[in-house]
Tab-separated table of C-alpha atoms and ligand atoms in Angstrom:
chain	number	residue	atom	x	y	z
A	1	MET	CA	0.000	0.000	0.000
A	2	ASN	CA	0.982	3.615	-0.327
A	3	PHE	CA	1.905	5.197	2.980
A	4	VAL	CA	1.475	8.866	2.198
A	5	ALA	CA	1.754	10.746	5.491
A	6	ALA	CA	-1.739	10.956	6.845
A	7	PRO	CA	-3.334	14.146	8.094
A	8	SER	CA	-2.487	14.421	11.773
A	9	THR	CA	-5.062	13.643	14.411
A	10	ALA	CA	-6.196	15.404	17.530
A	11	ALA	CA	-2.741	14.667	18.925
A	12	GLY	CA	-1.732	17.873	17.151
A	13	ASP	CA	1.049	18.226	14.648
A	14	ARG	CA	3.791	16.828	16.820
A	15	ARG	CA	5.680	14.551	14.465
A	16	SER	CA	5.238	11.022	15.680
A	17	ILE	CA	7.442	8.119	14.612
A	18	VAL	CA	4.141	6.553	13.765
A	19	SER	CA	2.824	8.166	10.644
A	20	ALA	CA	2.072	4.727	9.329
A	21	VAL	CA	1.555	1.452	11.109
A	22	SER	CA	1.184	-2.218	10.236
A	23	ILE	CA	-1.135	-4.349	12.321
A	24	ILE	CA	-0.057	-7.994	12.412
A	25	VAL	CA	-2.927	-10.397	13.087
A	26	PRO	CA	-2.221	-14.147	13.342
A	27	THR	CA	-5.207	-16.283	12.359
A	28	LEU	CA	-6.204	-19.895	12.687
A	29	ASN	CA	-9.878	-20.507	11.856
A	30	GLU	CA	-11.049	-16.949	12.462
A	31	ARG	CA	-13.262	-16.416	9.415
A	32	ALA	CA	-16.097	-14.871	11.418
A	33	ASN	CA	-13.734	-12.370	13.036
A	34	ILE	CA	-11.964	-10.981	9.970
A	35	GLU	CA	-14.478	-8.349	8.924
A	36	PRO	CA	-15.193	-7.138	12.481
A	37	THR	CA	-11.454	-6.785	13.044
A	38	ILE	CA	-10.995	-4.693	9.913
A	39	ALA	CA	-14.038	-2.584	10.806
A	40	ALA	CA	-12.664	-1.972	14.304
A	41	LEU	CA	-9.269	-0.937	12.930
A	42	GLU	CA	-10.927	1.408	10.481
A	43	ARG	CA	-12.832	3.022	13.335
A	44	VAL	CA	-9.931	3.550	15.702
A	45	LEU	CA	-7.174	4.394	13.210
A	46	ARG	CA	-8.784	7.411	11.523
A	47	GLY	CA	-6.048	9.817	10.516
A	48	ILE	CA	-3.253	7.240	10.611
A	49	ALA	CA	-2.066	5.386	7.529
A	50	TRP	CA	-2.420	1.711	8.312
A	51	GLU	CA	-2.394	-1.747	6.856
A	52	VAL	CA	-3.380	-5.051	8.378
A	53	VAL	CA	-1.606	-8.342	7.627
A	54	PHE	CA	-3.478	-11.526	8.407
A	55	VAL	CA	-0.961	-14.315	8.827
A	56	ASP	CA	-2.964	-17.465	8.282
A	57	ASP	CA	-1.793	-21.026	8.862
A	58	ASP	CA	-3.956	-22.618	6.210
A	59	SER	CA	-7.186	-22.432	8.222
A	60	GLY	CA	-9.789	-24.957	7.160
A	61	ASP	CA	-12.688	-22.513	7.575
A	62	GLY	CA	-11.813	-20.220	4.673
A	63	THR	CA	-10.197	-17.450	6.715
A	64	ALA	CA	-7.507	-16.818	4.101
A	65	GLU	CA	-10.007	-16.944	1.219
A	66	LEU	CA	-12.194	-14.304	2.866
A	67	ALA	CA	-9.232	-12.106	3.778
A	68	THR	CA	-7.926	-12.416	0.215
A	69	ALA	CA	-11.287	-11.366	-1.224
A	70	LEU	CA	-11.317	-8.339	1.080
A	71	ALA	CA	-7.708	-7.525	0.203
A	72	ARG	CA	-8.651	-7.305	-3.472
A	73	ARG	CA	-11.046	-4.497	-2.667
A	74	ASP	CA	-9.022	-2.762	0.028
A	75	SER	CA	-5.282	-2.232	-0.411
A	76	ARG	CA	-4.877	-1.772	3.334
A	77	VAL	CA	-5.662	-5.454	3.810
A	78	ARG	CA	-2.971	-8.051	3.174
A	79	VAL	CA	-2.766	-11.801	3.595
A	80	LEU	CA	0.238	-13.973	4.298
A	81	ARG	CA	-0.562	-17.654	3.900
A	82	ARG	CA	1.640	-20.285	5.452
A	83	LEU	CA	1.243	-23.877	4.333
A	84	ALA	CA	1.933	-26.924	6.500
A	85	ARG	CA	3.031	-24.636	9.305
A	86	ARG	CA	1.699	-23.934	12.769
A	87	GLY	CA	2.571	-21.500	15.495
A	88	LEU	CA	1.340	-18.187	16.787
A	89	ALA	CA	4.777	-16.754	17.558
A	90	SER	CA	6.394	-17.713	14.262
A	91	ALA	CA	3.344	-16.420	12.374
A	92	CYS	CA	3.743	-13.044	14.069
A	93	ILE	CA	7.469	-12.919	13.322
A	94	GLU	CA	6.924	-13.641	9.640
A	95	GLY	CA	4.076	-11.132	9.464
A	96	ILE	CA	6.215	-8.420	11.030
A	97	LEU	CA	9.078	-9.187	8.660
A	98	ALA	CA	6.724	-8.900	5.695
A	99	THR	CA	6.052	-5.226	6.541
A	100	THR	CA	8.193	-2.108	6.444
A	101	THR	CA	6.499	0.596	8.540
A	102	PRO	CA	8.637	2.148	11.326
A	103	ALA	CA	6.236	0.714	13.893
A	104	PHE	CA	3.906	-2.258	14.085
A	105	VAL	CA	1.230	-3.683	16.347
A	106	VAL	CA	0.592	-7.363	17.081
A	107	MET	CA	-3.016	-8.179	17.911
A	108	ASP	CA	-5.249	-11.274	18.031
A	109	ALA	CA	-8.071	-11.718	15.519
A	110	ASP	CA	-10.804	-12.451	18.070
A	111	LEU	CA	-11.131	-8.883	19.401
A	112	GLN	CA	-10.127	-9.941	22.916
A	113	HIS	CA	-7.510	-7.233	22.565
A	114	ASP	CA	-9.201	-3.829	22.513
A	115	PRO	CA	-8.271	-2.030	19.259
A	116	ALA	CA	-9.346	1.264	20.840
A	117	LEU	CA	-6.069	1.161	22.773
A	118	ILE	CA	-3.949	1.285	19.601
A	119	PRO	CA	-3.825	5.095	19.154
A	120	ASP	CA	-2.588	5.492	22.747
A	121	MET	CA	-0.062	2.713	22.198
A	122	LEU	CA	1.255	4.504	19.115
A	123	SER	CA	1.567	7.836	20.929
A	124	ALA	CA	3.426	6.142	23.778
A	125	LEU	CA	5.777	4.629	21.211
A	126	ASP	CA	7.259	8.081	20.669
A	127	ASP	CA	9.172	7.669	23.926
A	128	VAL	CA	9.830	3.942	24.214
A	129	ASP	CA	10.721	0.883	22.101
A	130	LEU	CA	7.783	-1.240	23.148
A	131	VAL	CA	4.253	-0.590	24.412
A	132	ILE	CA	2.413	-3.505	25.977
A	133	GLY	CA	-1.362	-3.744	26.182
A	134	SER	CA	-1.455	-5.009	29.753
A	135	ARG	CA	-4.045	-6.989	31.702
A	136	TYR	CA	-1.971	-6.901	34.847
A	137	ALA	CA	-0.760	-3.285	35.028
A	138	ALA	CA	-2.719	-1.132	37.472
A	139	GLY	CA	-6.117	-0.471	35.912
A	140	GLY	CA	-5.953	-3.517	33.637
A	141	ASP	CA	-8.394	-6.406	33.760
A	142	GLY	CA	-7.861	-10.049	32.837
A	143	THR	CA	-10.976	-11.476	34.474
A	144	ALA	CA	-12.433	-12.515	31.104
A	145	LEU	CA	-9.832	-15.293	31.137
A	146	GLY	CA	-11.961	-17.147	33.700
A	147	THR	CA	-10.672	-18.690	36.917
A	148	GLY	CA	-8.758	-21.689	35.572
A	149	ARG	CA	-6.948	-19.901	32.766
A	150	GLY	CA	-6.477	-16.876	35.008
A	151	ILE	CA	-4.483	-18.982	37.462
A	152	ALA	CA	-2.548	-20.631	34.614
A	153	SER	CA	-1.771	-17.214	33.134
A	154	ARG	CA	-0.540	-15.876	36.495
A	155	THR	CA	1.587	-18.984	37.035
A	156	ALA	CA	3.122	-18.678	33.577
A	157	THR	CA	3.784	-14.982	34.287
A	158	VAL	CA	5.687	-15.812	37.489
A	159	LEU	CA	7.615	-18.612	35.701
A	160	SER	CA	8.551	-16.201	32.931
A	161	ARG	CA	10.696	-14.243	35.404
A	162	LEU	CA	13.245	-17.048	35.040
A	163	VAL	CA	14.061	-15.812	31.562
A	164	LEU	CA	13.037	-12.150	31.579
A	165	ARG	CA	15.684	-9.479	31.523
A	166	GLN	CA	13.350	-6.853	32.917
A	167	ARG	CA	10.272	-6.825	35.065
A	168	VAL	CA	7.007	-6.182	33.221
A	169	ALA	CA	3.511	-6.809	34.547
A	170	ASP	CA	2.139	-8.728	31.543
A	171	PRO	CA	4.921	-10.428	29.550
A	172	MET	CA	2.382	-13.010	28.350
A	173	SER	CA	0.322	-10.420	26.504
A	174	GLY	CA	-0.204	-11.005	22.822
A	175	PHE	CA	-1.068	-7.329	22.276
A	176	PHE	CA	1.773	-4.840	21.822
A	177	ALA	CA	3.220	-2.088	19.671
A	178	MET	CA	6.901	-1.923	18.833
A	179	ARG	CA	9.429	0.116	16.929
A	180	ARG	CA	10.765	-1.803	13.991
A	181	ARG	CA	14.339	-0.825	14.740
A	182	ALA	CA	14.141	-2.446	18.177
A	183	PHE	CA	12.525	-5.545	16.673
A	184	ASP	CA	15.162	-5.849	13.960
A	185	GLU	CA	17.835	-6.059	16.669
A	186	VAL	CA	16.308	-9.139	18.301
A	187	ALA	CA	14.677	-10.814	15.293
A	188	PRO	CA	17.579	-13.058	14.252
A	189	ARG	CA	17.817	-14.569	17.746
A	190	LEU	CA	14.113	-15.151	18.437
A	191	SER	CA	13.094	-18.703	19.168
A	192	GLY	CA	9.688	-18.521	17.465
A	193	VAL	CA	8.463	-21.522	19.457
A	194	GLY	CA	4.895	-21.564	20.723
A	195	PHE	CA	2.362	-18.884	21.655
A	196	LYS	CA	4.402	-16.196	23.386
A	197	ILE	CA	5.978	-13.826	20.905
A	198	LEU	CA	6.246	-10.934	23.393
A	199	LEU	CA	7.959	-13.105	26.009
A	200	ASP	CA	10.310	-14.361	23.313
A	201	ILE	CA	11.260	-10.762	22.490
A	202	LEU	CA	11.693	-9.745	26.143
A	203	ALA	CA	13.822	-12.812	26.889
A	204	THR	CA	15.982	-12.394	23.795
A	205	THR	CA	16.876	-8.712	23.843
A	206	LYS	CA	20.485	-8.031	24.809
A	207	ARG	CA	19.891	-4.499	26.053
A	208	PRO	CA	16.863	-3.872	28.257
A	209	LEU	CA	14.099	-2.367	26.120
A	210	GLU	CA	12.376	0.834	27.069
A	211	VAL	CA	8.903	-0.403	27.845
A	212	ALA	CA	5.579	1.220	28.646
A	213	GLU	CA	2.497	-0.735	29.722
A	214	LEU	CA	-0.990	0.512	29.034
A	215	PRO	CA	-3.771	-1.156	31.002
A	216	TYR	CA	-6.829	-2.440	29.165
A	217	ARG	CA	-9.699	-4.823	29.765
A	218	PHE	CA	-9.179	-8.208	28.118
A	219	ARG	CA	-12.536	-9.090	26.563
A	220	PRO	CA	-14.334	-12.339	25.858
A	221	ARG	CA	-13.633	-13.889	22.463
A	222	ARG	CA	-15.972	-12.526	19.810
A	223	ALA	CA	-16.549	-15.728	17.806
A	224	GLY	CA	-14.909	-19.116	17.310
A	225	ASP	CA	-12.763	-21.097	19.724
A	226	SER	CA	-9.479	-20.576	21.527
A	227	LYS	CA	-6.533	-22.548	20.171
A	228	LEU	CA	-4.902	-22.874	23.549
A	229	GLY	CA	-4.357	-26.540	24.418
A	230	ALA	CA	-1.909	-28.908	26.085
A	231	GLY	CA	0.536	-28.461	23.233
A	232	VAL	CA	0.679	-24.735	23.963
A	233	VAL	CA	1.729	-25.452	27.546
A	234	ALA	CA	4.453	-27.842	26.367
A	235	GLU	CA	5.660	-25.275	23.846
A	236	TYR	CA	5.782	-22.671	26.580
A	237	LEU	CA	8.113	-24.922	28.590
A	238	LEU	CA	10.221	-25.461	25.458
A	239	LEU	CA	10.574	-21.699	25.062
A	240	LEU	CA	11.616	-21.279	28.715
A	241	ILE	CA	14.199	-24.075	28.423
A	242	GLU	CA	15.634	-22.650	25.225
A	243	LYS	CA	15.933	-19.184	26.717
A	244	LEU	CA	17.326	-20.520	30.019
A	245	SER	CA	20.079	-22.308	28.149
A	246	GLY	CA	20.937	-19.002	26.504
A	247	GLY	CA	19.709	-20.250	23.148
A	248	LEU	CA	22.840	-22.409	22.872
A	249	VAL	CA	21.093	-25.728	23.282
A	250	PRO	CA	18.037	-26.335	21.114
A	251	SER	CA	15.042	-26.814	23.409
A	252	ARG	CA	14.144	-30.067	21.678
A	253	TYR	CA	17.435	-31.658	22.532
A	254	VAL	CA	17.202	-30.550	26.175
A	255	LEU	CA	13.716	-31.974	26.495
A	256	PHE	CA	14.607	-35.217	24.702
A	257	SER	CA	17.564	-35.671	27.074
A	258	ALA	CA	15.409	-34.922	30.129
A	259	ILE	CA	12.882	-37.510	28.997
A	260	GLY	CA	15.799	-39.831	28.297
A	261	GLY	CA	16.770	-39.283	31.937
A	262	VAL	CA	13.300	-40.319	33.037
A	263	GLY	CA	13.664	-43.309	30.729
A	264	VAL	CA	16.915	-44.303	32.446
A	265	VAL	CA	15.182	-44.218	35.844
A	266	VAL	CA	12.317	-46.336	34.481
A	267	HIS	CA	14.845	-48.637	32.863
A	268	LEU	CA	16.822	-49.158	36.072
A	269	ALA	CA	13.654	-49.640	38.122
A	270	VAL	CA	12.411	-52.376	35.784
A	271	LEU	CA	15.880	-53.894	35.698
A	272	ALA	CA	16.103	-53.917	39.497
A	273	LEU	CA	12.709	-55.605	39.754
A	274	ALA	CA	13.665	-58.228	37.196
A	275	MET	CA	17.008	-58.916	38.865
A	276	HIS	CA	15.200	-59.435	42.160
A	277	GLY	CA	12.927	-61.851	40.359
A	278	GLN	CA	15.999	-63.915	39.311
A	279	VAL	CA	15.474	-63.102	35.604
A	280	PRO	CA	18.685	-63.706	33.556
A	281	PHE	CA	20.471	-60.407	33.083
A	282	ALA	CA	20.249	-60.152	29.276
A	283	VAL	CA	16.483	-60.789	29.372
A	284	ALA	CA	16.012	-58.304	32.209
A	285	GLN	CA	17.956	-55.669	30.273
A	286	ALA	CA	15.888	-56.321	27.139
A	287	VAL	CA	12.565	-56.003	29.001
A	288	ALA	CA	13.702	-52.812	30.742
A	289	THR	CA	14.756	-51.376	27.374
A	290	LEU	CA	11.352	-52.105	25.794
A	291	VAL	CA	9.420	-50.506	28.657
A	292	ALA	CA	11.637	-47.404	28.684
A	293	MET	CA	11.441	-47.121	24.892
A	294	THR	CA	7.645	-47.170	24.812
A	295	GLY	CA	7.376	-44.617	27.624
A	296	ASN	CA	9.911	-42.380	25.914
A	297	PHE	CA	8.053	-42.467	22.618
A	298	PHE	CA	4.817	-41.264	24.186
A	299	LEU	CA	6.479	-38.597	26.347
A	300	ASN	CA	8.429	-37.249	23.388
A	301	ASN	CA	5.363	-37.302	21.184
A	302	LEU	CA	3.452	-35.361	23.839
A	303	LEU	CA	6.114	-32.821	24.801
A	304	THR	CA	9.263	-32.712	22.685
A	305	TYR	CA	7.375	-32.888	19.413
A	306	ALA	CA	4.134	-31.225	20.528
A	307	ASP	CA	4.214	-29.074	17.396
A	308	GLN	CA	4.437	-32.042	15.026
A	309	ARG	CA	2.797	-34.679	17.156
A	310	ARG	CA	1.973	-38.023	15.546
A	311	ARG	CA	-1.757	-38.680	15.794
A	312	GLY	CA	-4.125	-41.524	14.924
A	313	TRP	CA	-2.384	-43.990	12.639
A	314	GLY	CA	0.647	-41.752	12.814
A	315	VAL	CA	1.106	-42.856	16.430
A	316	VAL	CA	1.195	-46.503	15.374
A	317	LYS	CA	3.561	-45.798	12.492
A	318	GLY	CA	5.677	-43.481	14.616
A	319	LEU	CA	5.907	-46.020	17.408
A	320	ALA	CA	6.772	-48.748	14.886
A	321	SER	CA	9.579	-46.668	13.403
A	322	PHE	CA	10.717	-45.730	16.911
A	323	TYR	CA	10.900	-49.447	17.787
A	324	VAL	CA	12.807	-50.308	14.624
A	325	ILE	CA	15.260	-47.448	15.074
A	326	CYS	CA	15.624	-48.123	18.774
A	327	GLY	CA	15.729	-51.858	18.122
A	328	ILE	CA	19.074	-51.361	16.437
A	329	GLY	CA	20.084	-49.148	19.348
A	330	ALA	CA	18.796	-51.798	21.735
A	331	VAL	CA	20.941	-54.523	20.169
A	332	ALA	CA	23.968	-52.307	20.741
A	333	ASN	CA	22.583	-51.462	24.180
A	334	VAL	CA	22.167	-55.073	25.298
A	335	GLY	CA	25.442	-56.102	23.674
A	336	ILE	CA	27.451	-53.382	25.348
A	337	ALA	CA	25.701	-53.860	28.695
A	338	THR	CA	26.214	-57.626	28.610
A	339	ALA	CA	29.898	-57.269	27.788
A	340	PHE	CA	30.189	-54.682	30.547
A	341	TYR	CA	28.382	-56.983	32.982
A	342	ALA	CA	30.635	-59.938	32.138
A	343	HIS	CA	33.714	-57.876	33.038
A	344	TRP	CA	32.571	-55.974	36.108
A	345	SER	CA	29.430	-57.842	37.182
A	346	SER	CA	27.856	-54.584	38.370
A	347	TRP	CA	24.372	-54.837	36.919
A	348	TRP	CA	23.517	-51.150	37.329
A	349	GLN	CA	26.730	-49.811	35.785
A	350	ALA	CA	26.312	-52.212	32.902
A	351	GLY	CA	22.659	-51.233	32.489
A	352	LEU	CA	23.508	-47.538	32.503
A	353	ALA	CA	26.292	-47.864	29.934
A	354	GLY	CA	23.981	-49.745	27.577
A	355	ALA	CA	21.141	-47.260	28.030
A	356	LEU	CA	23.420	-44.266	27.363
A	357	VAL	CA	24.695	-45.574	24.054
A	358	GLY	CA	21.123	-46.389	23.062
A	359	SER	CA	19.756	-42.945	23.941
A	360	VAL	CA	22.247	-40.975	21.843
A	361	TRP	CA	21.422	-43.136	18.880
A	362	ASN	CA	17.691	-42.763	19.560
A	363	TYR	CA	17.758	-38.972	19.522
A	364	ALA	CA	19.684	-38.548	16.315
A	365	VAL	CA	17.852	-41.130	14.282
A	366	SER	CA	14.307	-40.565	15.595
A	367	ALA	CA	14.644	-36.837	14.881
A	368	ALA	CA	15.423	-37.737	11.285
A	369	TYR	CA	12.754	-40.433	10.820
A	370	THR	CA	10.081	-40.800	13.508
A	371	TRP	CA	9.242	-37.105	13.764
A	372	ARG	CA	10.368	-35.967	10.362
A	373	ARG	CA	8.122	-33.134	9.135
B	401	GDD	N1	-1.268	-18.127	12.259
B	401	GDD	C1	-1.586	-18.719	13.418
B	401	GDD	N2	-1.070	-19.942	13.711
B	401	GDD	N3	-2.418	-18.095	14.280
B	401	GDD	C2	-2.734	-18.716	15.433
B	401	GDD	C3	-2.238	-19.980	15.786
B	401	GDD	C4	-1.356	-20.631	14.866
B	401	GDD	O1	-0.847	-21.736	15.075
B	401	GDD	N4	-2.749	-20.312	17.006
B	401	GDD	C5	-3.529	-19.292	17.382
B	401	GDD	N5	-3.546	-18.332	16.420
B	401	GDD	C6	-4.244	-17.053	16.433
B	401	GDD	C7	-5.715	-17.141	16.706
B	401	GDD	O2	-6.466	-17.293	15.528
B	401	GDD	C8	-5.978	-15.805	17.372
B	401	GDD	O3	-6.140	-14.768	16.431
B	401	GDD	C9	-4.714	-15.547	18.138
B	401	GDD	O4	-3.693	-16.323	17.508
B	401	GDD	C10	-4.818	-15.939	19.610
B	401	GDD	O5	-5.282	-17.264	19.695
B	401	GDD	P1	-6.382	-17.672	20.769
B	401	GDD	O6	-6.704	-19.099	20.534
B	401	GDD	O7	-7.508	-16.689	20.750
B	401	GDD	O8	-5.511	-17.544	22.076
B	401	GDD	P2	-5.932	-17.084	23.522
B	401	GDD	O9	-7.086	-16.133	23.531
B	401	GDD	O10	-6.080	-18.317	24.315
B	401	GDD	O11	-4.594	-16.315	24.012
B	401	GDD	C11	-4.213	-15.137	23.368
B	401	GDD	O12	-4.388	-14.014	24.167
B	401	GDD	C12	-3.578	-13.929	25.293
B	401	GDD	C13	-3.832	-12.668	26.051
B	401	GDD	O13	-3.394	-11.543	25.365
B	401	GDD	C14	-2.758	-15.229	22.926
B	401	GDD	O14	-2.442	-14.131	22.090
B	401	GDD	C15	-1.854	-15.194	24.066
B	401	GDD	O15	-0.522	-15.141	23.588
B	401	GDD	C16	-2.147	-13.977	24.887
B	401	GDD	O16	-1.379	-13.990	26.028
B	402	MN	MN1	-8.196	-15.334	22.085
């Protein structure tokens, strides 16, 4: 679109950094909310040159088709379609990067975020890098979340302090305005995992950002359903782990190893039981390996690969491939453990050595086959 400087608003003729703004709106099955969102933006952004970018992850309800039809008639409306992709945070990042205005706003499509706050956010952006629409700043209101999600949101907010470089009241907000220059500094190092783009930014920035928080009342969803589920919680933990490790260790590897650790405990417990039951060592080790392997598959499918989880028949196929891959690892596992046991006759050291060799193999090969995209 053509961003000719717009006539200034009531704010007077003070030259704002925001003469033009892009609104980034991630969508997943939000067809019924597209037109109301555009109408609301039109209402509140009089006098400011704006565009809206709907970043759609191939919604099945025709969200992108509707937005595209509207975009043909209105050059302020744009659509970015992503195929075979999922993720609120990564959608926002790609939407932001597809625009060029000196400032942008990220906002949900369901009108839970109050668009009437945007002009104030843009004015505040004259003095800071980042303006957060805040449920938890004094005067804000997050009660529309309901009791259960309210508690979850508060808990996640407290947990987020582990990775935050600065204290803000609502780091979990999905509603904020930011200067592009500040975003460009952090963009290459963002994790992009999960639901929490703002937290990602706040945990990634090297220099503390200048932040303002504007309170608003979080509203009930206008139409459609929330996409928040168990996978979102797992992805949140992935983001925390990745940021805690300074971004050096990919979160997936950390989680896979942690689950591998649980697997080793399970393995040794089963092995101990079997040894007490006078089962021959090689058989005991094989049974322990099978139990640990099955548990690890399901835990990894639930948590480590929450974003590309195998479902339905995919679980059966995934588990089968996991068995085959790990079967090879298990042969090495049992072989090494048995040799170890013959020399030192310490069943737990032998079991551990075998399990370790197996787990390294499991990670590398299952990443390439079992959970291949
Ligand atoms: N492109 C894309 N891809 N969009 C998505 C995806 C996805 O995988 N998942 C969700 N969205 C879109 C939804 O269509 C909606 O516009 C927005 O992201 C928020 O999703 P909701 O399902 O409505 O989430 P919520 O209401 O539970 O939580 C939201 O509001 C909180 C409070 O501000 C999120 O934005 C949270 O991050 C935020 O903290
Ligand atoms: Mn919502």
